[in-house]
XYZ file of C-alpha atoms in Angstrom:
460
model
C 3.425 -51.904 -10.950
C 6.100 -51.599 -13.614
C 3.695 -49.532 -15.709
C 3.174 -47.112 -12.829
C 6.919 -46.847 -12.268
C 7.531 -46.226 -15.970
C 4.786 -43.603 -16.044
C 6.310 -41.958 -12.997
C 9.705 -41.761 -14.667
C 8.217 -40.271 -17.851
C 6.192 -37.659 -15.978
C 9.113 -36.799 -13.703
C 11.317 -36.181 -16.725
C 8.623 -34.078 -18.383
C 8.352 -32.055 -15.182
C 11.980 -30.994 -15.235
C 11.011 -27.735 -16.943
C 8.891 -26.917 -13.889
C 11.879 -27.516 -11.640
C 13.867 -24.759 -13.342
C 13.720 -21.075 -12.404
C 10.459 -19.458 -13.598
C 10.513 -16.634 -16.127
C 8.200 -13.614 -16.256
C 5.845 -12.867 -19.152
C 7.211 -10.357 -21.635
C 4.853 -7.382 -21.349
C 5.739 -4.375 -23.489
C 5.509 -0.935 -21.916
C 5.613 2.490 -23.587
C 8.842 4.539 -23.464
C 6.994 7.278 -21.577
C 3.563 8.110 -20.232
C 1.245 9.847 -22.685
C -0.136 12.282 -20.101
C 3.246 13.290 -18.704
C 4.994 16.470 -19.853
C 8.442 17.971 -19.546
C 7.256 19.773 -16.403
C 7.352 16.469 -14.526
C 10.905 15.644 -13.432
C 11.987 12.011 -13.136
C 13.452 10.849 -9.816
C 15.261 7.519 -9.858
C 15.289 7.196 -6.062
C 11.640 8.191 -5.597
C 10.821 5.229 -3.275
C 13.414 6.567 -0.796
C 12.280 10.184 -1.007
C 10.253 11.689 1.850
C 8.326 13.854 -0.611
C 5.843 15.132 1.994
C 8.652 17.051 3.713
C 8.644 19.586 0.859
C 5.574 21.208 2.465
C 7.559 21.960 5.634
C 4.583 21.118 7.821
C 5.766 19.538 11.103
C 2.297 18.186 11.887
C 2.142 16.275 8.598
C 5.640 14.910 9.179
C 4.725 13.781 12.701
C 1.553 12.065 11.526
C 3.403 10.044 8.888
C 6.170 9.133 11.351
C 3.564 7.996 13.867
C 1.624 6.049 11.255
C 4.716 4.145 10.123
C 5.290 3.117 13.738
C 1.746 2.433 14.963
C -0.528 1.482 12.052
C -2.113 -1.940 12.575
C -2.291 -2.849 8.882
C 1.474 -2.407 8.796
C 1.846 -4.460 11.987
C -0.219 -7.247 10.391
C 1.964 -7.161 7.262
C 5.122 -7.311 9.375
C 3.700 -10.258 11.329
C 2.963 -12.070 8.069
C 6.553 -11.378 7.024
C 7.787 -12.905 10.271
C 5.621 -15.959 9.627
C 7.121 -16.334 6.131
C 10.621 -16.106 7.609
C 9.721 -18.897 10.034
C 8.364 -21.068 7.222
C 11.599 -20.627 5.280
C 13.629 -21.570 8.334
C 11.424 -24.635 8.802
C 12.276 -25.801 5.268
C 15.974 -25.061 5.750
C 16.061 -27.102 8.960
C 14.512 -30.049 7.115
C 17.980 -30.772 5.698
C 19.094 -31.757 9.219
C 18.536 -35.425 10.189
C 16.010 -36.291 12.883
C 17.471 -37.954 15.988
C 15.285 -40.053 18.308
C 16.426 -41.345 21.681
C 15.153 -44.745 22.817
C 15.314 -46.929 25.886
C 13.284 -50.002 26.954
C 12.634 -53.628 26.036
C 11.956 -55.241 22.668
C 11.558 -58.811 21.481
C 11.108 -57.794 17.837
C 12.834 -60.497 15.786
C 13.394 -58.012 12.995
C 15.929 -56.324 15.259
C 17.387 -59.591 16.508
C 15.251 -59.726 19.679
C 17.520 -57.210 21.427
C 15.856 -57.470 24.830
C 16.683 -54.498 27.024
C 18.180 -51.687 24.976
C 19.025 -48.006 24.868
C 20.466 -45.781 22.154
C 20.062 -43.028 19.566
C 18.422 -43.482 16.184
C 19.256 -40.767 13.584
C 16.803 -40.876 10.658
C 17.043 -39.076 7.359
C 14.227 -39.249 4.798
C 15.147 -36.977 1.943
C 13.439 -36.166 -1.374
C 16.135 -33.818 -2.613
C 14.185 -32.434 -5.565
C 11.117 -31.738 -3.427
C 13.086 -30.105 -0.637
C 14.883 -27.819 -3.112
C 11.555 -26.762 -4.634
C 9.980 -26.223 -1.224
C 12.863 -23.962 -0.225
C 12.498 -21.959 -3.449
C 8.753 -21.671 -2.783
C 9.359 -20.439 0.770
C 11.837 -17.855 -0.534
C 9.317 -16.531 -3.068
C 6.632 -16.335 -0.387
C 9.044 -14.437 1.850
C 9.819 -11.920 -0.900
C 6.115 -11.542 -1.574
C 5.518 -10.715 2.108
C 8.309 -8.113 1.972
C 6.643 -6.521 -1.044
C 3.319 -6.521 0.815
C 4.940 -4.611 3.685
C 6.209 -2.061 1.156
C 2.738 -1.860 -0.372
C 1.126 -1.154 2.991
C 3.715 1.539 3.720
C 3.050 3.162 0.339
C -0.712 3.117 0.884
C -0.403 4.392 4.450
C 1.721 7.392 3.454
C -0.840 8.312 0.799
C -3.781 7.872 3.175
C -2.229 9.994 5.926
C -1.182 12.736 3.504
C -4.588 12.854 1.790
C -6.356 12.737 5.140
C -4.292 15.594 6.554
C -4.728 17.828 3.499
C -8.451 17.088 3.525
C -8.670 17.995 7.201
C -6.913 21.344 6.949
C -8.850 22.137 3.747
C -12.105 21.449 5.602
C -10.968 23.656 8.465
C -10.256 26.420 5.948
C -13.665 25.804 4.383
C -15.277 26.177 7.802
C -13.512 29.496 8.305
C -14.607 30.723 4.857
C -18.197 29.622 5.440
C -18.257 31.489 8.748
C -16.958 34.582 6.961
C -19.660 34.201 4.303
C -22.300 33.793 6.994
C -21.054 36.918 8.751
C -21.254 38.959 5.552
C -24.693 37.584 4.739
C -25.901 38.419 8.261
C -24.635 41.992 7.886
C -26.414 42.360 4.555
C -29.624 40.885 6.001
C -29.582 43.461 8.786
C -29.190 46.253 6.227
C -32.011 44.844 4.083
C -34.276 44.674 7.133
C -33.500 48.315 7.887
C -34.223 49.278 4.275
C -37.565 47.462 4.435
C -38.476 49.395 7.560
C -37.970 52.716 5.822
C -39.724 51.512 2.681
C -36.927 51.528 0.121
C -36.779 47.732 -0.287
C -39.370 44.949 -0.336
C -39.313 41.467 1.212
C -38.271 39.724 -2.017
C -34.560 40.535 -1.634
C -34.696 39.669 2.060
C -36.261 36.274 1.369
C -33.508 35.484 -1.121
C -30.819 36.441 1.405
C -32.430 34.404 4.168
C -32.599 31.380 1.841
C -28.907 31.768 0.923
C -27.993 32.034 4.599
C -29.876 28.832 5.438
C -27.904 27.014 2.762
C -24.671 28.336 4.267
C -25.757 27.208 7.745
C -26.458 23.743 6.325
C -22.971 23.684 4.777
C -21.479 24.736 8.117
C -23.050 21.737 9.833
C -21.742 19.360 7.152
C -18.277 20.963 7.306
C -18.083 20.426 11.061
C -19.150 16.794 10.607
C -16.576 16.258 7.850
C -13.851 17.674 10.071
C -14.801 15.156 12.753
C -14.726 12.315 10.211
C -11.284 13.387 8.945
C -9.861 13.554 12.466
C -11.207 10.129 13.353
C -9.932 8.661 10.082
C -6.426 9.944 10.782
C -6.467 8.700 14.369
C -7.650 5.295 13.122
C -4.651 5.128 10.773
C -2.447 5.926 13.779
C -4.085 3.169 15.872
C -5.702 5.712 18.198
C -9.193 6.256 19.543
C -11.305 9.149 18.197
C -10.036 12.513 19.325
C -8.258 15.673 18.264
C -5.548 16.092 15.617
C -3.010 18.867 15.817
C -2.929 20.873 12.599
C -1.278 23.928 11.158
C -3.798 26.338 9.620
C -1.675 26.856 6.533
C -3.649 25.187 3.750
C -4.029 28.421 1.808
C -0.230 28.906 1.868
C 0.784 25.393 0.738
C 2.281 25.223 -2.740
C 1.293 22.097 -4.639
C 2.994 23.122 -7.882
C 6.547 23.787 -6.649
C 7.689 20.317 -7.632
C 6.143 17.903 -10.117
C 7.355 14.304 -9.799
C 7.754 12.131 -12.847
C 9.169 8.813 -13.937
C 9.613 6.526 -16.911
C 7.312 3.493 -17.171
C 10.194 1.043 -16.831
C 11.352 2.670 -13.577
C 7.834 2.908 -12.171
C 7.219 -0.774 -12.861
C 10.451 -1.689 -11.103
C 9.492 0.348 -8.044
C 5.836 -0.627 -7.616
C 5.273 -3.071 -4.714
C 2.083 -4.466 -6.261
C 4.021 -5.606 -9.326
C 6.620 -7.232 -7.084
C 3.787 -9.032 -5.299
C 2.432 -10.250 -8.641
C 5.941 -11.305 -9.714
C 6.647 -13.399 -6.637
C 3.127 -14.843 -6.635
C 3.724 -16.001 -10.224
C 7.095 -17.511 -9.317
C 5.593 -19.199 -6.276
C 2.791 -20.703 -8.397
C 5.355 -22.008 -10.908
C 7.450 -23.503 -8.121
C 4.372 -25.071 -6.537
C 3.953 -27.132 -9.711
C 7.606 -28.144 -9.334
C 6.872 -29.295 -5.774
C 4.042 -31.446 -7.095
C 6.274 -32.979 -9.775
C 8.974 -33.600 -7.160
C 6.576 -35.972 -5.394
C 7.242 -38.346 -8.306
C 10.952 -38.489 -7.467
C 12.249 -41.148 -5.066
C 13.155 -40.328 -1.490
C 16.408 -41.469 0.059
C 16.047 -43.197 3.435
C 19.086 -43.224 5.732
C 18.972 -44.312 9.361
C 21.186 -45.991 11.960
C 20.951 -47.174 15.562
C 23.743 -46.570 18.046
C 23.432 -48.041 21.529
C 23.560 -51.068 23.761
C 21.378 -54.196 24.027
C 21.160 -57.123 26.423
C 21.209 -59.456 23.386
C 19.507 -62.165 25.439
C 15.907 -61.171 24.899
C 15.799 -60.542 28.628
C 15.701 -57.664 31.058
C 19.427 -57.867 31.754
C 21.480 -54.711 31.771
C 22.485 -53.820 28.205
C 26.123 -54.589 27.764
C 26.489 -55.429 24.113
C 26.960 -52.841 21.377
C 24.122 -53.442 18.940
C 24.273 -51.139 15.941
C 22.381 -51.427 12.673
C 21.770 -49.142 9.724
C 19.585 -48.826 6.623
C 20.158 -47.190 3.256
C 17.456 -47.558 0.674
C 15.364 -45.690 -1.858
C 11.729 -45.125 -0.971
C 9.703 -44.583 -4.122
C 5.929 -44.504 -4.132
C 3.614 -42.813 -6.604
C 0.316 -41.434 -5.357
C -2.214 -41.034 -8.227
C -3.578 -37.855 -6.608
C -0.226 -36.210 -7.410
C -1.278 -35.921 -11.058
C -4.377 -33.998 -10.031
C -2.199 -31.783 -7.872
C 0.036 -31.095 -10.881
C -2.898 -30.112 -13.094
C -4.354 -27.866 -10.391
C -0.972 -26.198 -9.935
C -0.641 -25.541 -13.656
C -4.044 -23.857 -13.707
C -3.128 -21.711 -10.712
C 0.138 -20.747 -12.392
C -1.610 -19.711 -15.608
C -3.996 -17.565 -13.575
C -0.998 -15.838 -11.974
C 0.475 -15.187 -15.427
C -2.696 -13.329 -16.397
C -2.737 -11.581 -13.020
C 0.822 -10.360 -13.587
C -0.018 -8.999 -17.052
C -3.154 -7.363 -15.690
C -1.151 -5.733 -12.892
C 1.302 -4.240 -15.400
C -1.536 -2.847 -17.501
C -3.299 -1.439 -14.441
C -0.150 0.312 -13.191
C 0.436 1.930 -16.582
C -3.220 3.013 -16.721
C -3.290 4.380 -13.169
C -0.057 6.355 -13.539
C -1.115 7.870 -16.856
C -4.469 8.812 -15.304
C -2.653 10.315 -12.310
C -0.532 12.547 -14.562
C -3.647 13.710 -16.396
C -5.571 14.330 -13.166
C -2.744 16.367 -11.671
C -2.414 18.500 -14.804
C -6.155 19.125 -15.068
C -6.753 19.826 -11.384
C -3.723 22.097 -11.310
C -5.082 23.977 -14.317
C -8.520 24.157 -12.709
C -7.032 25.562 -9.501
C -4.958 28.132 -11.361
C -7.945 29.302 -13.430
C -10.163 29.506 -10.343
C -7.451 31.394 -8.474
C -7.113 33.860 -11.369
C -10.885 34.367 -11.400
C -10.774 35.126 -7.685
C -7.908 37.576 -8.187
C -9.913 39.392 -10.896
C -12.928 39.596 -8.609
C -10.715 40.707 -5.731
C -9.364 43.526 -7.926
C -12.922 44.553 -8.752
C -13.831 44.492 -5.051
C -10.835 46.693 -4.245
C -12.010 49.231 -6.814
C -15.508 49.080 -5.348
C -14.087 49.811 -1.914
C -12.665 53.003 -3.384
C -16.041 53.901 -4.872
C -17.700 53.266 -1.519
C -15.224 55.555 0.231
C -16.022 58.419 -2.129
C -19.759 57.812 -1.790
C -20.628 56.545 -5.281
C -21.349 52.982 -4.118
C -23.638 51.950 -1.276
C -22.517 49.684 1.518
C -25.119 46.983 0.650
C -23.730 46.904 -2.896
C -20.213 46.556 -1.490
C -21.386 43.695 0.737
C -22.943 41.923 -2.276
C -19.554 42.033 -4.008
C -17.868 40.772 -0.831
C -20.302 37.839 -0.690
C -19.481 36.978 -4.313
C -15.806 37.056 -3.376
C -16.484 34.767 -0.376
C -18.280 32.236 -2.573
C -15.492 32.223 -5.121
C -12.910 31.743 -2.379
C -14.786 28.593 -1.340
C -14.375 27.361 -4.921
C -10.659 28.204 -4.791
C -10.301 26.212 -1.570
C -12.068 23.205 -3.095
C -9.937 23.412 -6.250
C -6.777 23.557 -4.137
C -7.840 20.413 -2.254
C -8.475 18.573 -5.531
C -5.025 19.610 -6.714
C -3.454 18.436 -3.438
C -5.149 15.019 -3.585
C -4.141 14.589 -7.233
C -0.514 15.280 -6.294
C -0.626 12.753 -3.433
C -2.151 10.169 -5.792
C 0.585 10.866 -8.344
C 3.317 10.305 -5.773
C 1.590 7.113 -4.679
C 1.175 5.781 -8.222
C 4.851 6.567 -8.903
C 5.723 4.524 -5.760
C 7.146 7.466 -3.859
C 8.418 7.350 -0.296
C 7.604 3.814 0.851
C 11.257 2.976 1.550
C 11.590 6.050 3.778
C 13.293 5.171 7.094
C 14.818 2.011 5.615
C 18.464 1.388 6.409
C 19.440 2.314 2.863
C 17.084 5.328 2.828
C 18.185 8.570 1.182
C 15.108 10.440 2.354
C 16.910 13.753 2.872
C 16.893 14.608 -0.839
C 15.835 18.213 -1.388
C 12.921 19.246 -3.566
C 13.677 22.955 -3.708
């Protein structure tokens, strides 16, 4: 028994390092992101910035407001936060002694055969080291739940924004496809007339009919995609499938007016997923401290206040019969050592998880800068190509008016312009999604509507 006690003392002393405050791994980060340029402006308060308001689209603003109030993933995260708050309160209340009320008959000689008795029995069993560690653990879990709420808010804002831009881009695509189909139908009618009078053969007509069938197939897919986008948005808003109010302004939205940026050190400080990894690591470290604290003795304090008959009979209690105990309760359970080893392994896994999270954030943000630059460049080049073709079409309209260009030839040019406009619309959507992803990777906007929010910053 003495050997076990000595071993317990040695291990408890060696565990003191696990009872101290945990430190984070030192992970170096670059001074700036490789794919960022001077065009991207750093914003220190980016988490508080309602960046989506720069588009001045009331429907987008309303959808995000509604999502932050109604989304079920956010409600689940908030419920988990409430649970963590309750667990912390449970630990805090453990510092208060337990009081039991008794009344009845006892002939227990250990209590002096009190007979009939009544009274109150406060009891206090306290492992101070363990209770301190448990409270630290509950605090870390609470902070982790808060970071999870922030993470859900960040993800939700990105999902709603991407979903809305996708929806209005698909609606614009549907309009463009209908325009293309109209122009193709007009050209088909002309080709059929030319075949009737013998100046054209069926080869050109067959090609046009094939192109029109492809457009009709794209129209069906576009209508289906619009339905999917509407249902996805309503799901995020905790609503049944139905309609979504939109503003048909996708072609007018400017996704290059403001380019957000940030230094790696600031981004890491703002990212909720890194905060989650940080508090998970601290919680794992503290959990080992809780296991070590089981090797420390517990202090037992209790007292009885009340009356007894003192005759080992059922007489009315009339004698004050107090007693009290103060002693150390120290027992060592061998399974505690297994618990310690398991906790150390879990902690080491969280260390690697933390480092991996840092690396992933740096990778994702650098990729997001590159994607936004490339998709912006792609959109601008495609837009310039469309403008060149539009200038050519305008000149051809002049030639048609003076009779040097036939109407079927003019329609062919118009169809080329329609097809290129579809490419412009797709390039604009890719640019929009890349900008949303960049804001999300930079941790933008998730503290919007917080008490300390400064969401009214201007982006103009």
